[in-house]
Short mmCIF file of C-alpha atoms and ligand atoms in Angstrom, two decimals:
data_model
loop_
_atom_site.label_atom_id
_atom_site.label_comp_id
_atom_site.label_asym_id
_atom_site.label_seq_id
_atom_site.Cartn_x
_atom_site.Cartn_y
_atom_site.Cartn_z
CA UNK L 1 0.00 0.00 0.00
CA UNK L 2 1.30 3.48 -0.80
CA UNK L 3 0.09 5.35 2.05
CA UNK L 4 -1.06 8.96 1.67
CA UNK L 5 1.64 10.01 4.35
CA UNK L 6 4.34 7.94 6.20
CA UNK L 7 5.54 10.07 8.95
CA UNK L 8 8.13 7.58 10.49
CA UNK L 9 9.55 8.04 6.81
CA UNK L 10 9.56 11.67 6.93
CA UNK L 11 11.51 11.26 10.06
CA UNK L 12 13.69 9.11 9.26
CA UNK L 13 15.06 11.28 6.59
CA UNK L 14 17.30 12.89 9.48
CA UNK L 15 16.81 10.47 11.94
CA UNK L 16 20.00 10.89 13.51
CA UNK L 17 20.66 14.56 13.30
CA UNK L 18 17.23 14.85 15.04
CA UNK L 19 17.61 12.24 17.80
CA UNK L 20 21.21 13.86 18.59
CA UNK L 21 19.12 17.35 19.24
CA UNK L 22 16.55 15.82 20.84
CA UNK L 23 18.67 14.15 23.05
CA UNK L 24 20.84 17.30 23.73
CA UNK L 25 17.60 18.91 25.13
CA UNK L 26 16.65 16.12 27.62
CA UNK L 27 20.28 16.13 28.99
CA UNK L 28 20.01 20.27 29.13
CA UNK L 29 17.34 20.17 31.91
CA UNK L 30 15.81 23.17 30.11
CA UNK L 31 12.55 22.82 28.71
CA UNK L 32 10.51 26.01 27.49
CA UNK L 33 11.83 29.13 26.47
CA UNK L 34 15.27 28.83 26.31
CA UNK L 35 18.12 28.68 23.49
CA UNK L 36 16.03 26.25 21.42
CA UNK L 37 13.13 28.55 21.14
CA UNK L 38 15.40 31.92 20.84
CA UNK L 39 17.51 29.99 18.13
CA UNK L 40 14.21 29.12 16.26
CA UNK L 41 12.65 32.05 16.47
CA UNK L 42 15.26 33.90 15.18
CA UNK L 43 16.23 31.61 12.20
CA UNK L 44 12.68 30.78 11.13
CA UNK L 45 12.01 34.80 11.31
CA UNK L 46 15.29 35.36 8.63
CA UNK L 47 14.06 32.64 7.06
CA UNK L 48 10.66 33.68 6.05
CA UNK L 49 12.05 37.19 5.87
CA UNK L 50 10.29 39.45 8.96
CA UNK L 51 11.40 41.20 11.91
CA UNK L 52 9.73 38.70 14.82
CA UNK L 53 9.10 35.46 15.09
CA UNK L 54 7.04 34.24 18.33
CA UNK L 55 6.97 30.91 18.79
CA UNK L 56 3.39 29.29 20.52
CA UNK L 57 1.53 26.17 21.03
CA UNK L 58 0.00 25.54 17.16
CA UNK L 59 -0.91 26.91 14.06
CA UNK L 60 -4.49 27.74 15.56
CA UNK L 61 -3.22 29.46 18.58
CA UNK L 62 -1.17 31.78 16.31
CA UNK L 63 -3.97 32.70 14.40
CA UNK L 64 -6.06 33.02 17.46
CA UNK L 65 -3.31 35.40 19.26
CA UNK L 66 -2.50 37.59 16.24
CA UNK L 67 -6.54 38.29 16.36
CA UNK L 68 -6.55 38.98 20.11
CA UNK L 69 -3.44 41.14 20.03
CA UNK L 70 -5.27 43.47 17.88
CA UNK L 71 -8.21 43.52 20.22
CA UNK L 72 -5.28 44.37 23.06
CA UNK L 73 -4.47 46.69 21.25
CA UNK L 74 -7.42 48.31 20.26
CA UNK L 75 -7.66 47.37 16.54
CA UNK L 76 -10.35 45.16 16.55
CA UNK L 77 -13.55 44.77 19.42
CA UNK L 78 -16.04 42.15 19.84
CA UNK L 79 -18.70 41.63 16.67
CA UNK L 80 -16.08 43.39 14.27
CA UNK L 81 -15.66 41.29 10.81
CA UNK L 82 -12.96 39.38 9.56
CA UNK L 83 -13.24 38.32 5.59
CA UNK L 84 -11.86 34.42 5.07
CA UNK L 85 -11.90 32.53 2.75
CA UNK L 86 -15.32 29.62 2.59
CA UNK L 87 -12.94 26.78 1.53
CA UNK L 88 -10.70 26.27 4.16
CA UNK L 89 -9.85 24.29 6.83
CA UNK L 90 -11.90 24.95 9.98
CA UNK L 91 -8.62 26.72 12.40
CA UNK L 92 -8.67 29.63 10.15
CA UNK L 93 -12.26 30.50 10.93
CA UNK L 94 -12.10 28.87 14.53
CA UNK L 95 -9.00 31.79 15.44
CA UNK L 96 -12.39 34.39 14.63
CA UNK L 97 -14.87 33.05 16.48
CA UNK L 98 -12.90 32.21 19.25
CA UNK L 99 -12.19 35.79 19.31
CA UNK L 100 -15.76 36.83 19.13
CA UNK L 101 -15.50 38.15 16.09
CA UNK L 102 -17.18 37.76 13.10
CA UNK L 103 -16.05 35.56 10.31
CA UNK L 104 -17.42 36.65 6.68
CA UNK L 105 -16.73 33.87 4.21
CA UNK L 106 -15.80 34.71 0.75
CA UNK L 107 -15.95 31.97 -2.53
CA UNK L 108 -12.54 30.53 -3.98
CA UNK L 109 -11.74 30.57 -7.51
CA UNK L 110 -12.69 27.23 -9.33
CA UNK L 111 -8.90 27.53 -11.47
CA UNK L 112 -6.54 28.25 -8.54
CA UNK L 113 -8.78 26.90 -5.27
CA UNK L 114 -7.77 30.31 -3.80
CA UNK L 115 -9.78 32.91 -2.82
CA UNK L 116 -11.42 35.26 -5.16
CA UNK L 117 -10.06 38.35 -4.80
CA UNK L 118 -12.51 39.88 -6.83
CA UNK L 119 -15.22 39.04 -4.19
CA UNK L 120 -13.26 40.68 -1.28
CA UNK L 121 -14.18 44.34 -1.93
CA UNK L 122 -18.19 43.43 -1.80
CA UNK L 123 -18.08 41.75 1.30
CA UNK L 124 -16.46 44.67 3.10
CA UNK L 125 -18.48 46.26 5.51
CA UNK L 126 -18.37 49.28 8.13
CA UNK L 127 -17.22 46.83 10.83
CA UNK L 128 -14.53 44.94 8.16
CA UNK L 129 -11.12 45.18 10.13
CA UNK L 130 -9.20 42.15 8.51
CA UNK L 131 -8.48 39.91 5.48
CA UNK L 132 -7.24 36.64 6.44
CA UNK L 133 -5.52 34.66 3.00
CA UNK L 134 -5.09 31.40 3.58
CA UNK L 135 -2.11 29.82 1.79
CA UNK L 136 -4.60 26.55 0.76
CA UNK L 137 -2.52 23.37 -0.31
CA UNK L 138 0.85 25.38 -0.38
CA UNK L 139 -0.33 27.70 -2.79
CA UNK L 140 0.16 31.53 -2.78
CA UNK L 141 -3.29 33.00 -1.90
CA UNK L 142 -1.78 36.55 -2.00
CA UNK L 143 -2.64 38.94 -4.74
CA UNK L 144 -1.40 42.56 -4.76
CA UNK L 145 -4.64 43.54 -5.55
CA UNK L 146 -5.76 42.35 -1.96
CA UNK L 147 -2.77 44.38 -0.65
CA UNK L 148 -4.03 47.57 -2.15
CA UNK L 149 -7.57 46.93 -1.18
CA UNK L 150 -6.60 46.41 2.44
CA UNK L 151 -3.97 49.21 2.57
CA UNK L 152 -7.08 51.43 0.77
CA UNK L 153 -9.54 50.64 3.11
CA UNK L 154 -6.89 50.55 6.28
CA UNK L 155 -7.66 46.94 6.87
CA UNK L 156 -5.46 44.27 8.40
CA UNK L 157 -3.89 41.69 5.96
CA UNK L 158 -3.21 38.54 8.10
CA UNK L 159 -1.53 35.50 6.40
CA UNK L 160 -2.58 31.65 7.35
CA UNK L 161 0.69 29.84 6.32
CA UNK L 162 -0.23 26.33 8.00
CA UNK L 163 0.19 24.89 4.42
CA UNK L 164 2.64 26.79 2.39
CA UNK L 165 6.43 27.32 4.66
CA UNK L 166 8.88 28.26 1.69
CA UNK L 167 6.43 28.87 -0.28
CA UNK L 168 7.50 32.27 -2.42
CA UNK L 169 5.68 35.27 -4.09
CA UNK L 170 8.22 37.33 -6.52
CA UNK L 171 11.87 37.73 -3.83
CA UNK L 172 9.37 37.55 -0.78
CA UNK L 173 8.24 34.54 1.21
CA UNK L 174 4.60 33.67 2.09
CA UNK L 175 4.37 34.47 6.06
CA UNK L 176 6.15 38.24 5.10
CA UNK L 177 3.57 39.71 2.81
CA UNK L 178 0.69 41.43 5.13
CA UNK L 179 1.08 42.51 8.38
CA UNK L 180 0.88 39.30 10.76
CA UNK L 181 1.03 35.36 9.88
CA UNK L 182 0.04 32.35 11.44
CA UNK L 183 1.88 28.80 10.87
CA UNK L 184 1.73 25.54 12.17
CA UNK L 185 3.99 23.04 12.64
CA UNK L 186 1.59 20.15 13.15
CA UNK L 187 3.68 16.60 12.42
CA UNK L 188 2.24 16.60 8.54
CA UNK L 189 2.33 19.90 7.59
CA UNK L 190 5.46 20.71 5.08
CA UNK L 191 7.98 21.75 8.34
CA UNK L 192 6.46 19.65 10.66
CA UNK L 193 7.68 19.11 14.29
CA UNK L 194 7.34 15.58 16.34
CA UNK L 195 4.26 17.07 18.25
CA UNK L 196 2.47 20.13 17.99
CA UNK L 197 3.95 23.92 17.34
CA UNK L 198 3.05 26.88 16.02
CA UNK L 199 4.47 30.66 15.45
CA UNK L 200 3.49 34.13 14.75
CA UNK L 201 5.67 36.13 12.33
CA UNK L 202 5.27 40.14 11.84
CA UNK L 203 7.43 42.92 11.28
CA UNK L 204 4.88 44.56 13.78
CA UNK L 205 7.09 44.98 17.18
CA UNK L 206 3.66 45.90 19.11
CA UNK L 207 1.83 43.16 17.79
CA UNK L 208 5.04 40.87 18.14
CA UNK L 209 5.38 41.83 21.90
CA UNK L 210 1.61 41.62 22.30
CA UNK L 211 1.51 37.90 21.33
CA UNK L 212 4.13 36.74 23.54
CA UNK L 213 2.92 38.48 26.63
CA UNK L 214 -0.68 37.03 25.63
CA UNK L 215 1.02 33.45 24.85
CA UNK L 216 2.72 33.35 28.25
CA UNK L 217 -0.22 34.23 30.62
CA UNK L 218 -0.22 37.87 29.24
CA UNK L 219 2.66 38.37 31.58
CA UNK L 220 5.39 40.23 29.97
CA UNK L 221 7.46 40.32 33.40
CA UNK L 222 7.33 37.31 35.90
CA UNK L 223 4.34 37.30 38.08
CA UNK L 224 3.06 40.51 36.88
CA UNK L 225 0.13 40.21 34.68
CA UNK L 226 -1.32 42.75 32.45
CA UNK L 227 -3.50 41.04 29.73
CA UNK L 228 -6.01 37.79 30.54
CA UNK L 229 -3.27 35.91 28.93
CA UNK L 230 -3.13 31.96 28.10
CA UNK L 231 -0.70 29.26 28.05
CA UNK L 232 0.53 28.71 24.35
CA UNK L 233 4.09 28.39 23.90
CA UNK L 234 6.69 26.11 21.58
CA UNK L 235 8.70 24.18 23.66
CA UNK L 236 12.44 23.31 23.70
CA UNK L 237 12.50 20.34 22.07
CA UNK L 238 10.11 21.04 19.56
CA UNK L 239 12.32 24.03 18.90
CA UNK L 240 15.42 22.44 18.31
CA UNK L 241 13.82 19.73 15.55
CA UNK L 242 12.24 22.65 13.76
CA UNK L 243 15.82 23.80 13.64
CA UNK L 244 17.00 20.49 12.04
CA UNK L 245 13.97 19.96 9.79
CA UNK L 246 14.20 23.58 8.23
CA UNK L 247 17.87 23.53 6.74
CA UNK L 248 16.14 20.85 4.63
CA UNK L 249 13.09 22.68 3.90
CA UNK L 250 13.73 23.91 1.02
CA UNK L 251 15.54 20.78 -0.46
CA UNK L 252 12.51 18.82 0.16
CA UNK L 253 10.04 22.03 -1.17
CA UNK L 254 11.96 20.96 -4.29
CA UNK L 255 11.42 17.11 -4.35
CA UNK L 256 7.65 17.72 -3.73
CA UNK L 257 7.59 20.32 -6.85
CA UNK L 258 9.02 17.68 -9.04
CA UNK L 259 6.76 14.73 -8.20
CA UNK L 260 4.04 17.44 -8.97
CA UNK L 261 5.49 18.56 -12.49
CA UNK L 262 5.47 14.64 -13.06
CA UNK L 263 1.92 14.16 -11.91
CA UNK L 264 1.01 16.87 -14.01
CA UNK L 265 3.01 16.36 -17.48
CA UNK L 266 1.90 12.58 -17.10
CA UNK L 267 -2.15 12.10 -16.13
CA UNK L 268 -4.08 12.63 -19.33
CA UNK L 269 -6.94 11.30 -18.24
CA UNK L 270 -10.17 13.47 -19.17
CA UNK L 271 -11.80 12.80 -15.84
CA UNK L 272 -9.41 14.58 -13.65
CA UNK L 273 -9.00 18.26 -13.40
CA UNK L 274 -5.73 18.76 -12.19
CA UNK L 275 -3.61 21.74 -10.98
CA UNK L 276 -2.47 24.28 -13.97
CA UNK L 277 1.71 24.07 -14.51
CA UNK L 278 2.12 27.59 -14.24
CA UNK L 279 0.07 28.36 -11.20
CA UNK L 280 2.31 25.57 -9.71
CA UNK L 281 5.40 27.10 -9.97
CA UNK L 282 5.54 28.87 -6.73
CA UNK L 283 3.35 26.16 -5.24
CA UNK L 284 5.61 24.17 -2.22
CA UNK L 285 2.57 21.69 -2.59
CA UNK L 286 1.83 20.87 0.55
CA UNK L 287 -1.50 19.56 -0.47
CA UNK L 288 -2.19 18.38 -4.97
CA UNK L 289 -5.53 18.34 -4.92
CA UNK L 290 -7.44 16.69 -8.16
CA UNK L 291 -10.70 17.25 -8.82
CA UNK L 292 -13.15 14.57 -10.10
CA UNK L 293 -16.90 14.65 -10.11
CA UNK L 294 -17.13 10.98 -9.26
CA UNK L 295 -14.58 11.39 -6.54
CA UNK L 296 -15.24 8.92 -4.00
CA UNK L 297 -15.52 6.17 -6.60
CA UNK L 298 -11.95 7.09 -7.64
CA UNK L 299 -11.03 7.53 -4.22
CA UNK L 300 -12.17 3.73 -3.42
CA UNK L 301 -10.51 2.73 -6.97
CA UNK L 302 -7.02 3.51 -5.98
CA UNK L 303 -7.79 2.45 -2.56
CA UNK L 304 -8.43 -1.11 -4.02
CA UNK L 305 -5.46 -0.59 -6.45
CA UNK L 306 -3.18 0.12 -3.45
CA UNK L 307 -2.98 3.92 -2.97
CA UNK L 308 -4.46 5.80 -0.10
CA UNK L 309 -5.92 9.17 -0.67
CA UNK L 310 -7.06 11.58 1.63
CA UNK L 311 -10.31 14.63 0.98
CA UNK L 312 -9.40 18.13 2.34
CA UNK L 313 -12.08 18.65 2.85
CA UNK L 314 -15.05 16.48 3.22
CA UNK L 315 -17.43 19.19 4.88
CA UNK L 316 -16.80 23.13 3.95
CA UNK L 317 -16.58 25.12 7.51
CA UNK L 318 -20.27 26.53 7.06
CA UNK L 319 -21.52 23.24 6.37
CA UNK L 320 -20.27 22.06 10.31
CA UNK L 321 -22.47 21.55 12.97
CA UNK L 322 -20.48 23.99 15.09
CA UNK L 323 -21.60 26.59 12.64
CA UNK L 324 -25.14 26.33 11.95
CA UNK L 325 -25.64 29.83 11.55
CA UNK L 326 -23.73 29.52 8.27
CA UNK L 327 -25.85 27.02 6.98
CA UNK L 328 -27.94 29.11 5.22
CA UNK L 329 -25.13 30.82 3.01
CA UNK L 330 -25.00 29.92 -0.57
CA UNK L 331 -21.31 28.96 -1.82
CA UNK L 332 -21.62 26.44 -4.81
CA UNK L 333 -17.95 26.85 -5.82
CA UNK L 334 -16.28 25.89 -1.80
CA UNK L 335 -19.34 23.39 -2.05
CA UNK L 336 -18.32 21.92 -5.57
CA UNK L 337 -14.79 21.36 -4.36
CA UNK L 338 -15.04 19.58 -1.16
CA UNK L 339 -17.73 17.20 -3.41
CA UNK L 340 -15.18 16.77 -5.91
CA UNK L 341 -11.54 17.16 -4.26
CA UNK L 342 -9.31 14.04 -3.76
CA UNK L 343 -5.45 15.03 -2.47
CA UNK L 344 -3.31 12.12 -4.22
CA UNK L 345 0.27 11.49 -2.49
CA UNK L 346 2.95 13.77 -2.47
CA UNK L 347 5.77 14.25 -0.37
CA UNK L 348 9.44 13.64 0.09
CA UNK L 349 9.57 9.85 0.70
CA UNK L 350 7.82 9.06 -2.34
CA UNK L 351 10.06 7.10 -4.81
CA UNK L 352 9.91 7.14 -8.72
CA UNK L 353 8.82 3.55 -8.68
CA UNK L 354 5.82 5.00 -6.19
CA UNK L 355 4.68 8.46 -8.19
CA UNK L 356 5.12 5.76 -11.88
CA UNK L 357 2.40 3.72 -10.04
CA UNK L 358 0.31 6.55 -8.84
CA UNK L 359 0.69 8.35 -12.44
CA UNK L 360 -0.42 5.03 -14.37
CA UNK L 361 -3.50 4.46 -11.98
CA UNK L 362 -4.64 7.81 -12.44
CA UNK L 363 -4.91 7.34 -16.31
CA UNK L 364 -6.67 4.16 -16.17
CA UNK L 365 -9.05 5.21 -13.83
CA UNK L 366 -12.47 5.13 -15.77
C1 PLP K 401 -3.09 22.83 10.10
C2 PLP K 401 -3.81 24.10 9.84
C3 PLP K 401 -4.10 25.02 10.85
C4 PLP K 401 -3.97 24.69 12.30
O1 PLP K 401 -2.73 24.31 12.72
P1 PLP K 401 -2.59 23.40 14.05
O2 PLP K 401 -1.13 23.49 14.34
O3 PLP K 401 -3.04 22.04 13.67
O4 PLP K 401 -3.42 24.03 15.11
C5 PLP K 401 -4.63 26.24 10.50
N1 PLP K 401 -4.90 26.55 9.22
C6 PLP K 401 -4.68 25.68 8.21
C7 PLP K 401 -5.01 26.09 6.81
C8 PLP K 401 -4.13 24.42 8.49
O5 PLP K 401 -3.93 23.57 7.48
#
């Protein structure tokens, strides 16, 4: 079976560089917020290419604290609006709503699976204060039309880049293009750590001091407390196998962008709609999504044939239970693609013997 993702593999890449720092942690007797989690912080802000990098607890605590540190500091109050985008996955419109704020959802694009920027201006309102982009599959979501628009209507451009580390737009990296970005380290994502993680990047020193404080009990000097603060920090060891796992970020980026310029010069097959070449360019394909309108027979096809798939996402966010207030809203195109979306393998263990098998399945598939 060629499983969708084989984490012990992904590991085992740099098994022993990562056991070594690992190991050098437990021996330290320091566990949270010490040279690990300076070390990252500081590399993985270069990296992406801002001023701060905080470190926290996941990709949906960042989210959630770049959201409250504007309500800190007076940005943002309770019942203001936040566009997202309607085909996502559910943190990005969980950090909102945890927030009490409102979450307006606005339809993707059918040829890139990112949001429409051409929709963002009409859903605007008087109590607008943010655009979040999420960076769907690995794919860019940013436009510098939605730059202008938020800049012109002095609205907050906040980045999800859960999917899409190393993923670039012109000399600049995704996670350095608005003003605050959210990314998660979860095991699977592309940089993935051996638990959970997450981190805040900004150029915004306010909003960068404003998360920490609210990450660490919203206590910027021991036992003095002067925001409601939580508990959402990286820890040390996480810290230090981010550190290993990044200097091959980009390496790996690579490997994933050439199984997908395979997948894509290779399935023929009439059936499939498959990502365009050029909008994959800049894509670190964290996610290669096909879309098929008789998707779960395809999906139960190469499951029989040896291949496991996975759907991302089986039920859009305003279709959940948790949000039944959305169910009324009307969004055939986010609807059409989680009916019709199927993510085939991709990452950096697969082999050529692997993506030949994959490739051959897909065209026979009728
Ligand atoms: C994974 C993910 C998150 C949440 O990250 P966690 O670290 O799992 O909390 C947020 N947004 C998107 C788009 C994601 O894929």
């Amino acid at each position: 079976m060629i499983k969708y993702l084989e984490l012990s593999k992904v590991t085992a890449m740099h098994a022993d560089e990562i056991r070594s720092a690992v190991a050098r942690v437990v021996d330290s007797g320091w566990y949270l917020q010490g040279e690990q989690t300076r070390l990252f912080e500081q590399e993985y802000a270069d990296y992406i290419g801002t001023r701060y990098c905080v470190g926290c607890g996941n990709g949906l605590d960042a989210l959630t604290l770049i959201l409250r540190a504007y309500k800190e500091m007076g940005v943002m109050n309770d019942g203001d609006e936040v566009i997202v985008p309607a085909n996502t996955y559910i943190a990005s419109i969980l950090s909102v709503t945890e927030n009490g704020l409102k979450p307006v959802l606005v339809e993707p694009r059918l040829d890139t699976l990112q949001v429409d920027d051409r929709l963002i201006e009409q859903a605007i309102t008087p109590r607008t204060k943010a655009v979040m982009i999420v960076h769907l599959y690995g794919r860019c979501a940013y436009t510098e039309y939605i730059y202008d628009l938020c800049r012109r209507r002095g609205l907050r451009l906040i980045e999800d880049n859960a999917q899409a580390h190393g993923c670039t737009f012109g000399s600049k990296r995704t996670g350095s293009l608005g003003d605050a970005a959210g990314h998660s380290f979860y095991p699977g994502k592309n940089l993935g750590a051996l638990g959970d993680a997450g981190a805040v990047t900004t150029d915004d020193d306010e909003l960068a001091k404003t998360v920490r404080t609210l990450g660490n009990y919203g206590s910027a000097r021991k036992y003095v407390f002067c925001m409601k603060g939580r508990n959402s920090r990286i820890d040390e060891i996480q810290a230090a196998v981010l550190r290993i796992k990044m200097k091959y970020l980009d390496a790996e980026n690579n490997i994933r962008r050439s199984i997908a310029e395979r997948y894509i010069a290779n399935v023929s097959n009439p059936l499939l709609l498959l990502p365009s070449v050029e909008y994959c360019a800049a894509s670190v394909h964290h996610i290669f999504p096909v879309l098929c309108t008789r998707r779960d027979e395809l999906q139960t096809y190469l499951y029989n044939n040896g291949v496991q798939t996975v759907i991302h996402y089986p039920i859009p966010p305003h279709r959940q239970l948790c949000y039944a207030g959305f169910a009324g809203l009307n969004l055939p195109i986010t609807e059409r693609i989680h009916h019709e979306e199927l993510s085939i393998p991709l990452n950096q263990t697969l082999d050529d013997y692997e993506v030949d098998t994959i490739i051959q399945l897909l065209n026979d598939f009728k």
